[in-house]
């Protein structure tokens, strides 16, 4: 049976009592957790995971995500940090870059439209452009990843890449990635608003016909 953690109310994973595991619990497969522990405890990832967990505790309910991200960079002693962002959040990207710089962190940045390639080149018809009849550069998440790979970044920060484009960036980034902002044009970049209003205001915007 496929795991269905989102429907679980037993939460055997947060207690010592594993007898409460429902039939769809993935913890039935002990090999997965053995493999996961081997990876997490390896020389390559142990320090990263340890620092991430300690930051969770140190800043719990006090530090915003921007602060947590800077703390992770400091504790890992990273000197080359990449930052890819959406043009639609260029103002926010500049603010973040300035905040990081004031805190001694110089970001290596790549915007989504880098390359300046019209969408028609990848087979998108003019009728499917946001503004038909105009030059409309395609988002280029793979190029963003390759640019930051070339710069030998140790960690990449993601701000507001489109749904799907973000997946491509994560796929082709050599460095581990962390997301600092998720873009949602309708909610002011707060996707959880839709979940809180799923039975009310947003109902007719999310249910498929």
PDB file of C-alpha atoms in Angstrom:
ATOM      1  CA  UNK A   1       0.000   0.000   0.000  1.00  0.00           C
ATOM      2  CA  UNK A   2       1.310   3.450  -0.882  1.00  0.00           C
ATOM      3  CA  UNK A   3       2.106   5.737   2.063  1.00  0.00           C
ATOM      4  CA  UNK A   4      -0.608   8.263   3.016  1.00  0.00           C
ATOM      5  CA  UNK A   5       1.063  10.287   5.770  1.00  0.00           C
ATOM      6  CA  UNK A   6      -1.198  13.292   5.137  1.00  0.00           C
ATOM      7  CA  UNK A   7      -4.209  11.236   6.298  1.00  0.00           C
ATOM      8  CA  UNK A   8      -2.512   9.861   9.429  1.00  0.00           C
ATOM      9  CA  UNK A   9      -3.647  10.762  12.955  1.00  0.00           C
ATOM     10  CA  UNK A  10      -1.707   8.072  14.832  1.00  0.00           C
ATOM     11  CA  UNK A  11       1.680   9.747  14.323  1.00  0.00           C
ATOM     12  CA  UNK A  12       3.645   6.751  15.500  1.00  0.00           C
ATOM     13  CA  UNK A  13       6.730   8.451  14.087  1.00  0.00           C
ATOM     14  CA  UNK A  14       6.740  11.081  16.859  1.00  0.00           C
ATOM     15  CA  UNK A  15       6.486   8.568  19.722  1.00  0.00           C
ATOM     16  CA  UNK A  16       8.269   5.436  20.903  1.00  0.00           C
ATOM     17  CA  UNK A  17       5.151   3.354  20.355  1.00  0.00           C
ATOM     18  CA  UNK A  18       5.358   1.893  16.863  1.00  0.00           C
ATOM     19  CA  UNK A  19       2.390  -0.411  17.504  1.00  0.00           C
ATOM     20  CA  UNK A  20       0.059   2.369  16.356  1.00  0.00           C
ATOM     21  CA  UNK A  21       1.352   2.395  12.780  1.00  0.00           C
ATOM     22  CA  UNK A  22      -1.557   2.327  10.295  1.00  0.00           C
ATOM     23  CA  UNK A  23      -1.419   0.013   7.313  1.00  0.00           C
ATOM     24  CA  UNK A  24      -0.317   2.800   4.987  1.00  0.00           C
ATOM     25  CA  UNK A  25       2.659   3.831   7.161  1.00  0.00           C
ATOM     26  CA  UNK A  26       5.963   3.850   5.231  1.00  0.00           C
ATOM     27  CA  UNK A  27       7.824   2.869   8.413  1.00  0.00           C
ATOM     28  CA  UNK A  28       6.929  -0.745   7.647  1.00  0.00           C
ATOM     29  CA  UNK A  29       9.900  -0.683   5.248  1.00  0.00           C
ATOM     30  CA  UNK A  30      12.863  -0.546   7.631  1.00  0.00           C
ATOM     31  CA  UNK A  31      15.381  -0.636   4.763  1.00  0.00           C
ATOM     32  CA  UNK A  32      14.368   2.884   3.720  1.00  0.00           C
ATOM     33  CA  UNK A  33      15.235   4.312   7.127  1.00  0.00           C
ATOM     34  CA  UNK A  34      18.482   2.393   7.329  1.00  0.00           C
ATOM     35  CA  UNK A  35      19.495   3.866   3.967  1.00  0.00           C
ATOM     36  CA  UNK A  36      18.312   7.353   4.940  1.00  0.00           C
ATOM     37  CA  UNK A  37      20.348   7.239   8.148  1.00  0.00           C
ATOM     38  CA  UNK A  38      23.448   6.099   6.275  1.00  0.00           C
ATOM     39  CA  UNK A  39      23.146   9.095   3.944  1.00  0.00           C
ATOM     40  CA  UNK A  40      22.344  11.609   6.685  1.00  0.00           C
ATOM     41  CA  UNK A  41      25.161  10.365   8.930  1.00  0.00           C
ATOM     42  CA  UNK A  42      27.714  10.257   6.115  1.00  0.00           C
ATOM     43  CA  UNK A  43      30.690  12.611   6.047  1.00  0.00           C
ATOM     44  CA  UNK A  44      29.087  14.445   3.126  1.00  0.00           C
ATOM     45  CA  UNK A  45      25.822  15.402   4.855  1.00  0.00           C
ATOM     46  CA  UNK A  46      26.204  14.979   8.635  1.00  0.00           C
ATOM     47  CA  UNK A  47      27.363  18.522   9.382  1.00  0.00           C
ATOM     48  CA  UNK A  48      24.727  20.063   7.117  1.00  0.00           C
ATOM     49  CA  UNK A  49      21.927  18.099   8.762  1.00  0.00           C
ATOM     50  CA  UNK A  50      23.272  18.755  12.263  1.00  0.00           C
ATOM     51  CA  UNK A  51      23.483  22.501  11.678  1.00  0.00           C
ATOM     52  CA  UNK A  52      20.016  22.585  10.121  1.00  0.00           C
ATOM     53  CA  UNK A  53      18.526  20.834  13.144  1.00  0.00           C
ATOM     54  CA  UNK A  54      20.333  23.050  15.629  1.00  0.00           C
ATOM     55  CA  UNK A  55      19.113  26.171  13.809  1.00  0.00           C
ATOM     56  CA  UNK A  56      15.556  24.828  14.018  1.00  0.00           C
ATOM     57  CA  UNK A  57      15.953  24.698  17.812  1.00  0.00           C
ATOM     58  CA  UNK A  58      17.934  27.922  18.291  1.00  0.00           C
ATOM     59  CA  UNK A  59      15.541  30.084  16.287  1.00  0.00           C
ATOM     60  CA  UNK A  60      12.299  28.265  17.031  1.00  0.00           C
ATOM     61  CA  UNK A  61       9.398  30.747  16.739  1.00  0.00           C
ATOM     62  CA  UNK A  62      11.870  33.648  16.832  1.00  0.00           C
ATOM     63  CA  UNK A  63      13.910  33.779  13.626  1.00  0.00           C
ATOM     64  CA  UNK A  64      12.303  34.410  10.219  1.00  0.00           C
ATOM     65  CA  UNK A  65      13.441  32.240   7.337  1.00  0.00           C
ATOM     66  CA  UNK A  66      15.835  34.923   6.071  1.00  0.00           C
ATOM     67  CA  UNK A  67      17.678  34.819   9.400  1.00  0.00           C
ATOM     68  CA  UNK A  68      17.685  31.017   9.488  1.00  0.00           C
ATOM     69  CA  UNK A  69      19.187  30.896   6.004  1.00  0.00           C
ATOM     70  CA  UNK A  70      21.989  33.288   6.933  1.00  0.00           C
ATOM     71  CA  UNK A  71      22.698  31.261  10.071  1.00  0.00           C
ATOM     72  CA  UNK A  72      23.003  28.060   8.035  1.00  0.00           C
ATOM     73  CA  UNK A  73      25.450  29.740   5.667  1.00  0.00           C
ATOM     74  CA  UNK A  74      27.543  31.019   8.583  1.00  0.00           C
ATOM     75  CA  UNK A  75      27.610  27.740  10.465  1.00  0.00           C
ATOM     76  CA  UNK A  76      28.569  25.829   7.331  1.00  0.00           C
ATOM     77  CA  UNK A  77      31.276  28.422   6.564  1.00  0.00           C
ATOM     78  CA  UNK A  78      30.003  28.742   3.010  1.00  0.00           C
ATOM     79  CA  UNK A  79      31.779  31.384   0.948  1.00  0.00           C
ATOM     80  CA  UNK A  80      30.054  30.852  -2.397  1.00  0.00           C
ATOM     81  CA  UNK A  81      26.261  31.052  -2.195  1.00  0.00           C
ATOM     82  CA  UNK A  82      24.032  31.157  -5.273  1.00  0.00           C
ATOM     83  CA  UNK A  83      20.714  32.941  -5.555  1.00  0.00           C
ATOM     84  CA  UNK A  84      18.234  32.370  -8.378  1.00  0.00           C
ATOM     85  CA  UNK A  85      15.083  34.441  -8.556  1.00  0.00           C
ATOM     86  CA  UNK A  86      12.076  35.352 -10.682  1.00  0.00           C
ATOM     87  CA  UNK A  87      12.003  38.700 -12.468  1.00  0.00           C
ATOM     88  CA  UNK A  88       8.618  39.293 -10.850  1.00  0.00           C
ATOM     89  CA  UNK A  89      10.373  39.398  -7.484  1.00  0.00           C
ATOM     90  CA  UNK A  90      13.346  41.484  -8.578  1.00  0.00           C
ATOM     91  CA  UNK A  91      12.581  44.121  -5.924  1.00  0.00           C
ATOM     92  CA  UNK A  92      12.509  41.483  -3.207  1.00  0.00           C
ATOM     93  CA  UNK A  93      15.669  39.929  -4.659  1.00  0.00           C
ATOM     94  CA  UNK A  94      17.529  43.235  -4.359  1.00  0.00           C
ATOM     95  CA  UNK A  95      16.364  43.665  -0.758  1.00  0.00           C
ATOM     96  CA  UNK A  96      17.480  40.148   0.147  1.00  0.00           C
ATOM     97  CA  UNK A  97      20.841  40.623  -1.560  1.00  0.00           C
ATOM     98  CA  UNK A  98      21.388  43.852   0.400  1.00  0.00           C
ATOM     99  CA  UNK A  99      20.428  42.201   3.713  1.00  0.00           C
ATOM    100  CA  UNK A 100      22.824  39.343   3.095  1.00  0.00           C
ATOM    101  CA  UNK A 101      25.596  41.742   2.067  1.00  0.00           C
ATOM    102  CA  UNK A 102      25.164  43.752   5.285  1.00  0.00           C
ATOM    103  CA  UNK A 103      25.653  40.480   7.101  1.00  0.00           C
ATOM    104  CA  UNK A 104      28.850  39.619   5.251  1.00  0.00           C
ATOM    105  CA  UNK A 105      27.366  37.278   2.641  1.00  0.00           C
ATOM    106  CA  UNK A 106      27.870  38.135  -1.050  1.00  0.00           C
ATOM    107  CA  UNK A 107      25.390  36.278  -3.223  1.00  0.00           C
ATOM    108  CA  UNK A 108      26.074  35.052  -6.759  1.00  0.00           C
ATOM    109  CA  UNK A 109      22.807  35.788  -8.552  1.00  0.00           C
ATOM    110  CA  UNK A 110      20.973  34.608 -11.679  1.00  0.00           C
ATOM    111  CA  UNK A 111      17.574  35.894 -12.835  1.00  0.00           C
ATOM    112  CA  UNK A 112      14.992  33.669 -14.540  1.00  0.00           C
ATOM    113  CA  UNK A 113      15.024  35.417 -17.936  1.00  0.00           C
ATOM    114  CA  UNK A 114      18.771  35.021 -18.386  1.00  0.00           C
ATOM    115  CA  UNK A 115      19.667  34.271 -22.008  1.00  0.00           C
ATOM    116  CA  UNK A 116      16.910  36.436 -23.455  1.00  0.00           C
ATOM    117  CA  UNK A 117      15.473  33.631 -25.608  1.00  0.00           C
ATOM    118  CA  UNK A 118      11.965  34.154 -27.004  1.00  0.00           C
ATOM    119  CA  UNK A 119       9.431  31.504 -25.979  1.00  0.00           C
ATOM    120  CA  UNK A 120       8.760  30.684 -29.626  1.00  0.00           C
ATOM    121  CA  UNK A 121      12.170  29.031 -29.895  1.00  0.00           C
ATOM    122  CA  UNK A 122      11.103  26.219 -27.572  1.00  0.00           C
ATOM    123  CA  UNK A 123       7.819  25.720 -29.432  1.00  0.00           C
ATOM    124  CA  UNK A 124       5.424  27.914 -27.509  1.00  0.00           C
ATOM    125  CA  UNK A 125       2.961  29.432 -30.004  1.00  0.00           C
ATOM    126  CA  UNK A 126       2.374  33.152 -30.018  1.00  0.00           C
ATOM    127  CA  UNK A 127      -1.193  32.603 -28.791  1.00  0.00           C
ATOM    128  CA  UNK A 128       0.164  31.026 -25.588  1.00  0.00           C
ATOM    129  CA  UNK A 129       2.305  33.995 -24.672  1.00  0.00           C
ATOM    130  CA  UNK A 130       1.132  36.261 -21.871  1.00  0.00           C
ATOM    131  CA  UNK A 131       1.292  39.120 -24.383  1.00  0.00           C
ATOM    132  CA  UNK A 132       0.801  37.710 -27.893  1.00  0.00           C
ATOM    133  CA  UNK A 133       2.602  39.561 -30.641  1.00  0.00           C
ATOM    134  CA  UNK A 134       5.478  40.654 -28.424  1.00  0.00           C
ATOM    135  CA  UNK A 135       8.982  39.400 -27.682  1.00  0.00           C
ATOM    136  CA  UNK A 136       8.594  37.328 -24.536  1.00  0.00           C
ATOM    137  CA  UNK A 137      11.717  35.733 -23.085  1.00  0.00           C
ATOM    138  CA  UNK A 138      11.354  32.247 -21.679  1.00  0.00           C
ATOM    139  CA  UNK A 139      12.194  31.438 -18.090  1.00  0.00           C
ATOM    140  CA  UNK A 140      15.487  29.583 -18.121  1.00  0.00           C
ATOM    141  CA  UNK A 141      15.847  27.561 -14.892  1.00  0.00           C
ATOM    142  CA  UNK A 142      18.311  25.082 -16.380  1.00  0.00           C
ATOM    143  CA  UNK A 143      20.571  27.964 -17.447  1.00  0.00           C
ATOM    144  CA  UNK A 144      20.252  29.453 -13.951  1.00  0.00           C
ATOM    145  CA  UNK A 145      21.412  26.158 -12.494  1.00  0.00           C
ATOM    146  CA  UNK A 146      24.300  25.853 -14.950  1.00  0.00           C
ATOM    147  CA  UNK A 147      25.408  29.426 -14.240  1.00  0.00           C
ATOM    148  CA  UNK A 148      25.555  28.743 -10.517  1.00  0.00           C
ATOM    149  CA  UNK A 149      27.198  25.357 -11.109  1.00  0.00           C
ATOM    150  CA  UNK A 150      29.908  27.112 -13.106  1.00  0.00           C
ATOM    151  CA  UNK A 151      30.414  29.491 -10.189  1.00  0.00           C
ATOM    152  CA  UNK A 152      30.951  26.472  -7.892  1.00  0.00           C
ATOM    153  CA  UNK A 153      28.320  27.544  -5.405  1.00  0.00           C
ATOM    154  CA  UNK A 154      28.102  25.580  -2.164  1.00  0.00           C
ATOM    155  CA  UNK A 155      24.413  26.312  -1.553  1.00  0.00           C
ATOM    156  CA  UNK A 156      21.714  27.782  -3.800  1.00  0.00           C
ATOM    157  CA  UNK A 157      18.788  29.905  -2.603  1.00  0.00           C
ATOM    158  CA  UNK A 158      15.573  29.896  -4.648  1.00  0.00           C
ATOM    159  CA  UNK A 159      13.126  32.809  -4.766  1.00  0.00           C
ATOM    160  CA  UNK A 160       9.844  32.635  -6.635  1.00  0.00           C
ATOM    161  CA  UNK A 161      10.560  30.418  -9.629  1.00  0.00           C
ATOM    162  CA  UNK A 162       7.426  29.311 -11.470  1.00  0.00           C
ATOM    163  CA  UNK A 163       5.781  25.968 -10.758  1.00  0.00           C
ATOM    164  CA  UNK A 164       7.726  23.428 -12.801  1.00  0.00           C
ATOM    165  CA  UNK A 165      10.597  25.776 -13.521  1.00  0.00           C
ATOM    166  CA  UNK A 166      11.634  25.408  -9.891  1.00  0.00           C
ATOM    167  CA  UNK A 167      11.634  21.614 -10.317  1.00  0.00           C
ATOM    168  CA  UNK A 168      14.022  21.900 -13.257  1.00  0.00           C
ATOM    169  CA  UNK A 169      16.337  24.163 -11.270  1.00  0.00           C
ATOM    170  CA  UNK A 170      16.454  21.720  -8.353  1.00  0.00           C
ATOM    171  CA  UNK A 171      17.087  18.862 -10.771  1.00  0.00           C
ATOM    172  CA  UNK A 172      20.102  20.451 -12.451  1.00  0.00           C
ATOM    173  CA  UNK A 173      21.673  22.306  -9.518  1.00  0.00           C
ATOM    174  CA  UNK A 174      24.891  20.665  -8.339  1.00  0.00           C
ATOM    175  CA  UNK A 175      24.603  22.322  -4.925  1.00  0.00           C
ATOM    176  CA  UNK A 176      21.942  21.671  -2.318  1.00  0.00           C
ATOM    177  CA  UNK A 177      19.072  24.170  -2.539  1.00  0.00           C
ATOM    178  CA  UNK A 178      16.836  25.951  -0.059  1.00  0.00           C
ATOM    179  CA  UNK A 179      13.702  27.930  -0.910  1.00  0.00           C
ATOM    180  CA  UNK A 180      13.246  31.344   0.648  1.00  0.00           C
ATOM    181  CA  UNK A 181      10.075  32.499  -1.182  1.00  0.00           C
ATOM    182  CA  UNK A 182       7.421  30.581  -3.128  1.00  0.00           C
ATOM    183  CA  UNK A 183       5.705  32.706  -5.761  1.00  0.00           C
ATOM    184  CA  UNK A 184       1.910  32.888  -5.809  1.00  0.00           C
ATOM    185  CA  UNK A 185       0.707  35.868  -7.818  1.00  0.00           C
ATOM    186  CA  UNK A 186      -2.867  35.617  -6.517  1.00  0.00           C
ATOM    187  CA  UNK A 187      -2.106  35.491  -2.781  1.00  0.00           C
ATOM    188  CA  UNK A 188       0.810  37.872  -2.445  1.00  0.00           C
ATOM    189  CA  UNK A 189       3.228  34.930  -2.354  1.00  0.00           C
ATOM    190  CA  UNK A 190       1.446  33.161   0.492  1.00  0.00           C
ATOM    191  CA  UNK A 191       0.154  29.838  -0.918  1.00  0.00           C
ATOM    192  CA  UNK A 192      -1.118  28.718   2.497  1.00  0.00           C
ATOM    193  CA  UNK A 193      -3.883  31.326   2.302  1.00  0.00           C
ATOM    194  CA  UNK A 194      -5.551  29.062  -0.267  1.00  0.00           C
ATOM    195  CA  UNK A 195      -5.403  26.115   2.138  1.00  0.00           C
ATOM    196  CA  UNK A 196      -6.854  28.143   4.995  1.00  0.00           C
ATOM    197  CA  UNK A 197      -9.649  29.325   2.716  1.00  0.00           C
ATOM    198  CA  UNK A 198     -10.162  26.070   0.808  1.00  0.00           C
ATOM    199  CA  UNK A 199     -13.699  25.619   2.162  1.00  0.00           C
ATOM    200  CA  UNK A 200     -14.616  29.252   1.684  1.00  0.00           C
ATOM    201  CA  UNK A 201     -13.313  32.130  -0.389  1.00  0.00           C
ATOM    202  CA  UNK A 202     -10.893  30.076  -2.513  1.00  0.00           C
ATOM    203  CA  UNK A 203     -13.174  27.093  -3.072  1.00  0.00           C
ATOM    204  CA  UNK A 204     -14.208  28.068  -6.592  1.00  0.00           C
ATOM    205  CA  UNK A 205     -10.598  28.818  -7.559  1.00  0.00           C
ATOM    206  CA  UNK A 206      -9.053  25.473  -6.690  1.00  0.00           C
ATOM    207  CA  UNK A 207     -11.654  22.796  -7.435  1.00  0.00           C
ATOM    208  CA  UNK A 208     -11.457  21.364 -10.927  1.00  0.00           C
ATOM    209  CA  UNK A 209     -14.604  21.081 -13.058  1.00  0.00           C
TER     210      UNK A 209
END
